[in-house]
Coordinates of C-alpha atoms and ligand atoms in Angstrom, one line a residue:
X1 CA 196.1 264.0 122.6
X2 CA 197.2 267.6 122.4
X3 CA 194.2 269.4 123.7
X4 CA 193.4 273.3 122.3
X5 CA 191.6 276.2 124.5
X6 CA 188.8 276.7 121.4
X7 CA 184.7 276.2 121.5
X8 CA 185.7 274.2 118.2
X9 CA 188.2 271.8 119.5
X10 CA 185.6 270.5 122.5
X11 CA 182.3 270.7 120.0
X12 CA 184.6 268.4 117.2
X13 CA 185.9 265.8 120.2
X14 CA 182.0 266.0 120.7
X15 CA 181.1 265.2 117.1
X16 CA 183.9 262.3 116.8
X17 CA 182.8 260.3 120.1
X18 CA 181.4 257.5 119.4
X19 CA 179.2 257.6 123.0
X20 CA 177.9 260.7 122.4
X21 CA 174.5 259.4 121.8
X22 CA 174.1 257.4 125.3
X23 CA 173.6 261.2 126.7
X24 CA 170.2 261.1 125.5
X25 CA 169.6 258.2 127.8
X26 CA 169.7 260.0 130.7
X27 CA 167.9 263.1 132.6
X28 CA 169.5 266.4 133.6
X29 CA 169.0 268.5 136.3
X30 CA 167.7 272.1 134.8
X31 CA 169.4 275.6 135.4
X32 CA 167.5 278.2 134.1
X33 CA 165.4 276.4 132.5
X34 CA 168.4 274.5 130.7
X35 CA 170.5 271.0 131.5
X36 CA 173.0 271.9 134.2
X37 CA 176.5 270.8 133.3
X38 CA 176.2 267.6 135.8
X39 CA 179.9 267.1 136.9
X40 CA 178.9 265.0 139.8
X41 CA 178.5 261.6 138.7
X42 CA 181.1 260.6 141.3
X43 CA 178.4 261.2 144.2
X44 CA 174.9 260.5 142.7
X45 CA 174.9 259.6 138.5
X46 CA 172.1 260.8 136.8
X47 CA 168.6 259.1 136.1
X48 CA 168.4 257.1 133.2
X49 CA 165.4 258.1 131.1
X50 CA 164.1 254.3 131.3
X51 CA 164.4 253.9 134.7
X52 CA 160.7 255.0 135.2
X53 CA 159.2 252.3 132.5
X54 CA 160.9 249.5 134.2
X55 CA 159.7 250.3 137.5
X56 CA 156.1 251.2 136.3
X57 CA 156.5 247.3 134.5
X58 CA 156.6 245.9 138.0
X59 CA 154.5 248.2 139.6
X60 CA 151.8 246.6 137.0
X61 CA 153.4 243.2 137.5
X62 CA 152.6 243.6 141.4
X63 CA 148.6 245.3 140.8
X64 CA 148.1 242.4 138.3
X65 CA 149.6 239.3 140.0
X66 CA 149.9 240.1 143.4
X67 CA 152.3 237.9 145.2
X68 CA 151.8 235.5 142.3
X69 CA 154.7 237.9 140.7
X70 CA 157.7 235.9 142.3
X71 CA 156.9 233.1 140.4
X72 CA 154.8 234.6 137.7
X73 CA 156.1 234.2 134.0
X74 CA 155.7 238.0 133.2
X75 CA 157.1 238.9 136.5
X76 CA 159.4 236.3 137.3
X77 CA 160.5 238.0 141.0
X78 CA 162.4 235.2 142.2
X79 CA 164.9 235.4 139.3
X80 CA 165.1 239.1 139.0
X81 CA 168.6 239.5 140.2
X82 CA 170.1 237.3 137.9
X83 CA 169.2 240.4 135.6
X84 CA 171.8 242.2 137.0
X85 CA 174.4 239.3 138.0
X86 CA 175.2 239.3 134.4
X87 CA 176.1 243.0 133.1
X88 CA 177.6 243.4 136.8
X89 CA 180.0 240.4 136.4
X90 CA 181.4 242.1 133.7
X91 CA 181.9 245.1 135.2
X92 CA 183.5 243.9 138.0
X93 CA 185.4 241.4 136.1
X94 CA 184.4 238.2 138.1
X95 CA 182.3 234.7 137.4
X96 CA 178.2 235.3 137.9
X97 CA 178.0 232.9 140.9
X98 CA 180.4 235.2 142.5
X99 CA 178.3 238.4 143.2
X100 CA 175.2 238.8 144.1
X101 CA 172.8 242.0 144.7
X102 CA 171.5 242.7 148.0
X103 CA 171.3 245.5 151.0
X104 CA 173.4 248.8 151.2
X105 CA 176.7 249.1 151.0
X106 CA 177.9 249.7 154.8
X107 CA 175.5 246.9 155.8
X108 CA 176.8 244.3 152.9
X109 CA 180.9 245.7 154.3
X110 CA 179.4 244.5 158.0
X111 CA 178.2 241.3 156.6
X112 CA 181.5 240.4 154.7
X113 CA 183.7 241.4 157.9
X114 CA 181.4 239.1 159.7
X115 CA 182.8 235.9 157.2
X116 CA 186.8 237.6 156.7
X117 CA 187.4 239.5 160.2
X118 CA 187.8 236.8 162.4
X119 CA 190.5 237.9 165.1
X120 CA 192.5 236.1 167.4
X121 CA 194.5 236.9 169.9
X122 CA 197.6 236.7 167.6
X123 CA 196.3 238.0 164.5
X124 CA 193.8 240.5 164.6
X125 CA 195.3 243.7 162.7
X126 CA 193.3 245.2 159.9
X127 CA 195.4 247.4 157.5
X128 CA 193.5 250.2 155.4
X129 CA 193.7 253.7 153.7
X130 CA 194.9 256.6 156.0
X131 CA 191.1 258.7 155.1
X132 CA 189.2 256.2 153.7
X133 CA 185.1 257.1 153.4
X134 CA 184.1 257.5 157.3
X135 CA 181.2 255.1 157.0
X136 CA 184.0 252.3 156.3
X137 CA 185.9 253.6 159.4
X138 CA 182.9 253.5 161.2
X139 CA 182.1 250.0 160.4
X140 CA 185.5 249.1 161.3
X141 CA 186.0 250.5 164.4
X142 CA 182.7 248.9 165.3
X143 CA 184.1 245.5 164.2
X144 CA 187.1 245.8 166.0
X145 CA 185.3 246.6 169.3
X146 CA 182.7 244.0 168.9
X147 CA 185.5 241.6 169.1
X148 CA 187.1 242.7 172.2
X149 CA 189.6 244.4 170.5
X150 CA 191.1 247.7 170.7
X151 CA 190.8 250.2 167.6
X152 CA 194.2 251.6 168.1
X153 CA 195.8 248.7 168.3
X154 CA 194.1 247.2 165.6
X155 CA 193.7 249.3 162.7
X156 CA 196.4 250.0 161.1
X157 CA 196.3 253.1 158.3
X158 CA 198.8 254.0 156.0
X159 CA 199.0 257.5 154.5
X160 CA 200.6 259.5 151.9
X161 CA 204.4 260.3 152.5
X162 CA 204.6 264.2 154.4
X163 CA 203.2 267.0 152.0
X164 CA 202.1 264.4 150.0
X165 CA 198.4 263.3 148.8
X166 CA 199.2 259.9 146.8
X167 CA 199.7 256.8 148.1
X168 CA 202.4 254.5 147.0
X169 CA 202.0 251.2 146.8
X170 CA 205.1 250.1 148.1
X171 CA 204.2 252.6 151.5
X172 CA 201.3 249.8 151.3
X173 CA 203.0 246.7 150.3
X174 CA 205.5 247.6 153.5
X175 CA 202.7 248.3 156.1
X176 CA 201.1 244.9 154.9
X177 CA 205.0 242.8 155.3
X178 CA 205.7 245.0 158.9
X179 CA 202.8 244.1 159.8
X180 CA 202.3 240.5 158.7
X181 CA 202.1 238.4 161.8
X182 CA 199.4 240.1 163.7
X183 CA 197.7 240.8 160.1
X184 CA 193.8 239.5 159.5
X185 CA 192.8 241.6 156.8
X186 CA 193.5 244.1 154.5
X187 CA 190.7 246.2 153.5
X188 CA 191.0 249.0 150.8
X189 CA 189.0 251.1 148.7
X190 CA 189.1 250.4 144.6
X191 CA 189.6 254.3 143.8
X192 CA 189.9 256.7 147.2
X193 CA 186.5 258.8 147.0
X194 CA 188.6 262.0 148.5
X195 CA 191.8 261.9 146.1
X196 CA 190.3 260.0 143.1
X197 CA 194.0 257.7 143.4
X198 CA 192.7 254.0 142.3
X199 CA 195.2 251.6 144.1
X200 CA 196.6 248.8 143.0
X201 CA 194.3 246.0 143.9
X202 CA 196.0 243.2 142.8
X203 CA 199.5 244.1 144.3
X204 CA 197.8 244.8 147.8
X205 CA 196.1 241.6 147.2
X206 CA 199.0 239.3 146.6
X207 CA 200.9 241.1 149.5
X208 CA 198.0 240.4 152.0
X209 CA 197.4 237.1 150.6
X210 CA 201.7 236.3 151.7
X211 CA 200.9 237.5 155.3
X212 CA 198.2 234.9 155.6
X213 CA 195.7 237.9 155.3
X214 CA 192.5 238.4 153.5
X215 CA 192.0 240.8 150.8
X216 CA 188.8 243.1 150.7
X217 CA 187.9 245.8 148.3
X218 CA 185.3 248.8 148.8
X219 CA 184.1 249.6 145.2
X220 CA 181.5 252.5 145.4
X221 CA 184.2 255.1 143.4
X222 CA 185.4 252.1 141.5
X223 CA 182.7 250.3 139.8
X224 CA 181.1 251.5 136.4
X225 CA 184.1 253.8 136.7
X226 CA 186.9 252.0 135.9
X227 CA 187.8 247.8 134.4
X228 CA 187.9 245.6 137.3
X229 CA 189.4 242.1 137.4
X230 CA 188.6 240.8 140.9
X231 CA 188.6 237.1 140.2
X232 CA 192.0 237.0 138.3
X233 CA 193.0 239.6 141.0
X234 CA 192.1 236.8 143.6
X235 CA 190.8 239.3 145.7
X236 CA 188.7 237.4 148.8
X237 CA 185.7 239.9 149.0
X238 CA 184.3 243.2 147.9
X239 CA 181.6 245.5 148.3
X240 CA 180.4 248.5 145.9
X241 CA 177.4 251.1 146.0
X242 CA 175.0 251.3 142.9
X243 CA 174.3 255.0 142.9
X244 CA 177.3 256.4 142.1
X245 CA 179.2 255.5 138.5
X246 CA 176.6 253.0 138.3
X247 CA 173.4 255.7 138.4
X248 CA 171.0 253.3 140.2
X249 CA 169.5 255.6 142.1
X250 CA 169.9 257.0 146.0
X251 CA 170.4 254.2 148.5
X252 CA 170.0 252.0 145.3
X253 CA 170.7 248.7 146.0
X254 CA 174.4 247.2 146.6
X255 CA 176.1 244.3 146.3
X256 CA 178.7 241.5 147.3
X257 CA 181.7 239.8 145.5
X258 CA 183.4 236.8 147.0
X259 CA 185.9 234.7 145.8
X260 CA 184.8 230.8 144.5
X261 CA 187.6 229.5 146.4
X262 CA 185.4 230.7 149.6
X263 CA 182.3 228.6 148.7
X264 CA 182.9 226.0 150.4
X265 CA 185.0 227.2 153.0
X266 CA 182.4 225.9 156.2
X267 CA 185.1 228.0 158.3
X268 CA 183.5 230.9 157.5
X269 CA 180.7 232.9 159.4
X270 CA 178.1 234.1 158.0
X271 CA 175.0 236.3 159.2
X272 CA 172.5 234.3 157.5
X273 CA 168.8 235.1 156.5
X274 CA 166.0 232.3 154.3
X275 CA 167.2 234.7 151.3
X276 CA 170.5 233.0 151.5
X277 CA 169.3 229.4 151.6
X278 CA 169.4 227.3 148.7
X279 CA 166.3 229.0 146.0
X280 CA 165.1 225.3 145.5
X281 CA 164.4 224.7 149.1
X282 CA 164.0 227.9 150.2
X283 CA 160.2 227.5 150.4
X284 CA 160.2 224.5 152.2
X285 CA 160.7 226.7 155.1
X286 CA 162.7 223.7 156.9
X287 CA 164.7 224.5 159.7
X288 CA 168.3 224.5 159.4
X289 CA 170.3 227.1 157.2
X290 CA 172.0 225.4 154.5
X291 CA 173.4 228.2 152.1
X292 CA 172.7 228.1 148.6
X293 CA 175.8 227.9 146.7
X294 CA 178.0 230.7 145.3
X295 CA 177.5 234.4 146.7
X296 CA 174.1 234.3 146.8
X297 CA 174.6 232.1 149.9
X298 CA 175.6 235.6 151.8
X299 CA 171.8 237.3 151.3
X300 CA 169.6 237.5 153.5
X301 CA 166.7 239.5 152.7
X302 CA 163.5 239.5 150.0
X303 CA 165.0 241.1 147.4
X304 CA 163.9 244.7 146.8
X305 CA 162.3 244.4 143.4
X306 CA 161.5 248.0 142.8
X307 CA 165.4 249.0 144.1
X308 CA 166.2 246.3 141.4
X309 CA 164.4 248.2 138.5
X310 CA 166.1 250.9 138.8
X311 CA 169.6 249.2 138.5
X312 CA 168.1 246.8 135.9
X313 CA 167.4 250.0 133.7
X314 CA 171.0 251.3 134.4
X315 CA 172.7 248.1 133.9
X316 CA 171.3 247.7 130.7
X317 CA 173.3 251.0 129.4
X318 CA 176.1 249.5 130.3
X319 CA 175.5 246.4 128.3
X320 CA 174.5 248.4 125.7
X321 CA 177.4 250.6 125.5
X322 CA 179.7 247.1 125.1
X323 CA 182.5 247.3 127.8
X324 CA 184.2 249.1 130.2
X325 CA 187.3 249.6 127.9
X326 CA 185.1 251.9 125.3
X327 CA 183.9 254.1 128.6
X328 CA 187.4 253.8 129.8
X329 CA 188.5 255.3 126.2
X330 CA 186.8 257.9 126.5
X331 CA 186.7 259.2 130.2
X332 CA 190.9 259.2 129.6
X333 CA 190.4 261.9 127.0
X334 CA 187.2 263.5 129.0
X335 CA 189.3 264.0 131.9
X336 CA 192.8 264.5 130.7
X337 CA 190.8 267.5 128.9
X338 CA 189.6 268.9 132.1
X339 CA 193.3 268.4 133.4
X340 CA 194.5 270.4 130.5
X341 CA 192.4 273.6 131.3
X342 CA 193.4 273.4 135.1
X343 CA 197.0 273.5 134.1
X344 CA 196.5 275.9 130.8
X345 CA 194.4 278.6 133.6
X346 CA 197.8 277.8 135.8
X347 CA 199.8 279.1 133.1
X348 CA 198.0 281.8 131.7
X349 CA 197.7 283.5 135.4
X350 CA 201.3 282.7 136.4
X351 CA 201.1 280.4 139.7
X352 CA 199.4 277.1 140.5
X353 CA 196.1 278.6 141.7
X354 CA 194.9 275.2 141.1
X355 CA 196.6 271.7 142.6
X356 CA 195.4 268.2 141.0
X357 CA 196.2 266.0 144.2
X358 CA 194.8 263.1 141.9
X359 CA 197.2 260.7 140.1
X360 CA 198.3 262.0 136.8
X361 CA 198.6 258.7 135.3
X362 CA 195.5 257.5 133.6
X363 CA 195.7 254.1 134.6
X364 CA 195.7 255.0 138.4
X365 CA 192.7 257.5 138.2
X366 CA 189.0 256.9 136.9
X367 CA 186.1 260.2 135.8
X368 CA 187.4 262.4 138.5
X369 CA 189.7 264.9 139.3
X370 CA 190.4 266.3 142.7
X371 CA 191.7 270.2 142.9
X372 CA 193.0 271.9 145.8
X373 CA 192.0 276.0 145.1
X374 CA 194.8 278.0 146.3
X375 CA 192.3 281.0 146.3
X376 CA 189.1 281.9 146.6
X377 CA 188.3 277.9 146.6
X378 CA 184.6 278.3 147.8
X379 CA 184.0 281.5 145.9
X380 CA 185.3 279.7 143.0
X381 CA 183.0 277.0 143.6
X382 CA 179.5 279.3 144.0
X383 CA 180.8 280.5 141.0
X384 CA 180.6 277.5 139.2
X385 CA 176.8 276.4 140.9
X386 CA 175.5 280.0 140.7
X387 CA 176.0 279.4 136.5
X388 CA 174.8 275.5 136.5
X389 CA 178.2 273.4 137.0
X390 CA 177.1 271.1 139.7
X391 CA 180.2 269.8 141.1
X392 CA 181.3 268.6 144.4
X393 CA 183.0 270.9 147.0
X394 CA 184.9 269.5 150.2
X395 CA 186.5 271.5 152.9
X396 CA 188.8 273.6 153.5
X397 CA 189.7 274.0 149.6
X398 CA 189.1 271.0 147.3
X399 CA 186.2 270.8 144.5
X400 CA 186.0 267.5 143.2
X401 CA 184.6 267.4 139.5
X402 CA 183.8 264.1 138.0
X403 CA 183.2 264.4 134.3
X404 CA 181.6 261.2 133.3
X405 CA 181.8 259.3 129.8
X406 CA 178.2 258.0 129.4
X407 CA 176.8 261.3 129.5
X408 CA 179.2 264.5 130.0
X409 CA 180.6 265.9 126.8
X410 CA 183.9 267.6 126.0
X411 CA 181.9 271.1 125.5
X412 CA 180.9 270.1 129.1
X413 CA 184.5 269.9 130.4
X414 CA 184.8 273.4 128.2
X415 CA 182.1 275.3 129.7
X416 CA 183.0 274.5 133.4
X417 CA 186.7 275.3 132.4
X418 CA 185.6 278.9 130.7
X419 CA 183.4 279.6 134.2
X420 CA 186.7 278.7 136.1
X421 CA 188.7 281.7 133.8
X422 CA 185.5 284.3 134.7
X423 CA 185.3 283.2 138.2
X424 CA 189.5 283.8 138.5
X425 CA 189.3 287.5 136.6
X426 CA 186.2 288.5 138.9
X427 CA 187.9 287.2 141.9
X428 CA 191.5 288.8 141.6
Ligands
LIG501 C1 179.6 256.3 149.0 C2 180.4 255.5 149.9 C3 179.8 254.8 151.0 C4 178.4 255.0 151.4 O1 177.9 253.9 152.0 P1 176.3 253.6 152.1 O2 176.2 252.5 153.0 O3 175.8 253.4 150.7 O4 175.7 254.9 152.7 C5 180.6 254.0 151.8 N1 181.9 253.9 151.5 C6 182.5 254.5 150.5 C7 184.0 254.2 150.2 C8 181.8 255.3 149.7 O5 182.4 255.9 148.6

């Protein structure tokens, strides 16, 4: 696509999508009394208009059948989440009976580290991202201790070559073989929240998988955001959040993806709860945990109907949009557009006042793009909010916009562009 500087050019990409309609869907945040230009979608996506119906259905469901409602044929509570298995399977490119919904998405990463970190005194190494999101650090390094093991020793992270802010995958494939005979796991993000590089799952996979490792995934920037193939990847386990790309809402309701070849697997640990045990029996309250089959075997909780609502009323936008390639489509142009103005306002002020430290490949990037302001970086960024661009700012110098294809246009991408050039000619 050769991409023009002109009101026209982003109002007639606007007119030819064919997604442009699924914006109504979904509520803005105001400005002024009008929609802010909601470039954000990478922290906290926006409210789907029918998330309120479907949560005021089981609100009624609950005043009108009580606890009669898990079993209820209006309400049908106990199946719920097989609602969501469905649109979510295809998102994340795996069979239904391997994901289920459950919990948030540092507790579900605890509870899968619980069944795939199992150290011993030989092989006890975890390899991840240099950077990686601190709550997965966190959870980590807790891991590590709670087995006796020491966090220096044990976590191994790999970062970018010096002066650089992409990772290669053969950096990764070579800390995995180095590192092979003390190595338990290998635990990466699908797309790194800070960079916006999506890594190359099934390579690090495959490579973990030869050094007798397991192969886990954090999804929270990846899912909704960009195709996912986890089965055919043969990835072990993974773990996503629901409220970014996927607009379920804040703390909305995670979930778990592991591998068929696992379900069986008596090996594994699990922290168990009577939400895990088989649905049939479950009510029999019999002592004894005997896991019901597939991932649904890892839950342990009631399920959180109202939390489940919510995603239900997302998820369904999904299934009604018909793919992640058509998103995919379009959030290449959407954000290979915003890449165009941040290298045209390079050129037309002679210097590279802005640096895009995410990959400039499509393939390796999803809705976001990562900028390192050379100048003026925050005043650049008050700019932007003080005129209703809500975008995401991370010190010292990088503003992180996410412009996302369900609901951003190409006039969106313009209008935050156009603030950019005011905010440059005021600042100078
Ligand atoms: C957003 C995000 C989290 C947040 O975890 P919660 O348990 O939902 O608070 C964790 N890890 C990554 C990689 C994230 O992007």
């Amino acid at each position: 696509m050769i991409y023009q500087d002109s009101l026209e050019f982003a109002q007639d990409l606007d007119e030819q999508d064919e997604l442009k309609h699924f914006r109504e869907k979904f509520l803005f945040p105001l400005h002024k009394g009008k929609d802010a230009i909601y470039l954000c979608g990478n922290s906290l996506g926006l409210q789907p208009k029918s998330v309120q119906e479907e949560i005021a259905k089981q609100l009624t469901n609950w005043q009108e059948h009580g606890v009669e409602c898990w079993f209820h044929p209006e309400a049908r509570w106990l199946e719920y989440h097989l609602r969501l298995k469905q649109p979510l399977s295809k998102i994340l490119g795996t069979k239904s009976e391997e994901i289920t919904v459950m919990n948030s998405l540092t507790v579900n990463l605890h509870l899968m580290l619980v069944s795939f970190y199992k150290p011993t005194k030989n092989k006890y190494k975890i390899i991840m991202e240099g950077g990686a999101f601190p709550s997965d650090q966190y959870a980590i390094e807790s891991q590590v201790n709670f087995h006796g093991f020491d966090p220096k020793e044990a976590i191994v992270e790999v970062f970018p070559r010096e002066g650089k802010y992409i990772l290669r995958t053969e950096d990764i494939i070579s800390a995995i073989e180095q590192n092979a005979d003390e190595l338990a796991l290998v635990l990466f993000s699908g797309i790194n929240y800070y960079t916006g590089q999506m890594f190359d799952m099934k390579a690090i996979t495959d490579a973990a998988h030869k050094a007798g490792a397991y192969a886990g995934f954090d999804l929270a920037h990846a899912i909704g955001n960009v195709q996912l193939q986890l089965h055919d990847w043969n990835a072990d386990f993974a773990v996503w959040c629901s409220y970014k790309y996927l607009n379920s809402g804040p703390g909305g309701i995670s979930g778990i993806y592991v591998h068929e070849k696992h379900f069986e697997n008596r090996e594994l640990k699990r922290f168990t709860g009577w939400w895990g045990y088989g649905v049939g029996k479950r009510f029999l309250m019999t002592s004894g945990f005997v896991p019901a089959s597939g991932a649904e075997g890892w839950q342990v909780s009631t399920s959180p109907i109202l939390l489940m609502a919510v995603h239900k009323a997302a998820l369904d936008i999904f299934e009604e949009v018909g793919g992640m390639e058509k998103l995919q489509k379009k959030a290449v142009l959407l954000t290979g557009y915003l890449e165009y103005w941040l290298k045209h306002l390079n050129n037309k002020y002679g210097g590279e006042l802005f640096k895009i430290i995410t990959p400039s490949e499509p393939e390796w990037r999803g809705s976001q793009l990562s900028i390192i302001c050379k100048r003026n970086g925050k005043a650049m960024f008050d700019h932007l909010s003080n005129n209703g661009v809500i975008g995401d700012w991370r010190e010292p110098d990088v503003i992180r916009l996410s412009p996302v294809p369900l609901y951003n246009t190409f006039k969106d991408v313009y209008s935050a562009a156009t603030l950019l050039n005011d905010s440059i000619t005021i600042l100078e």
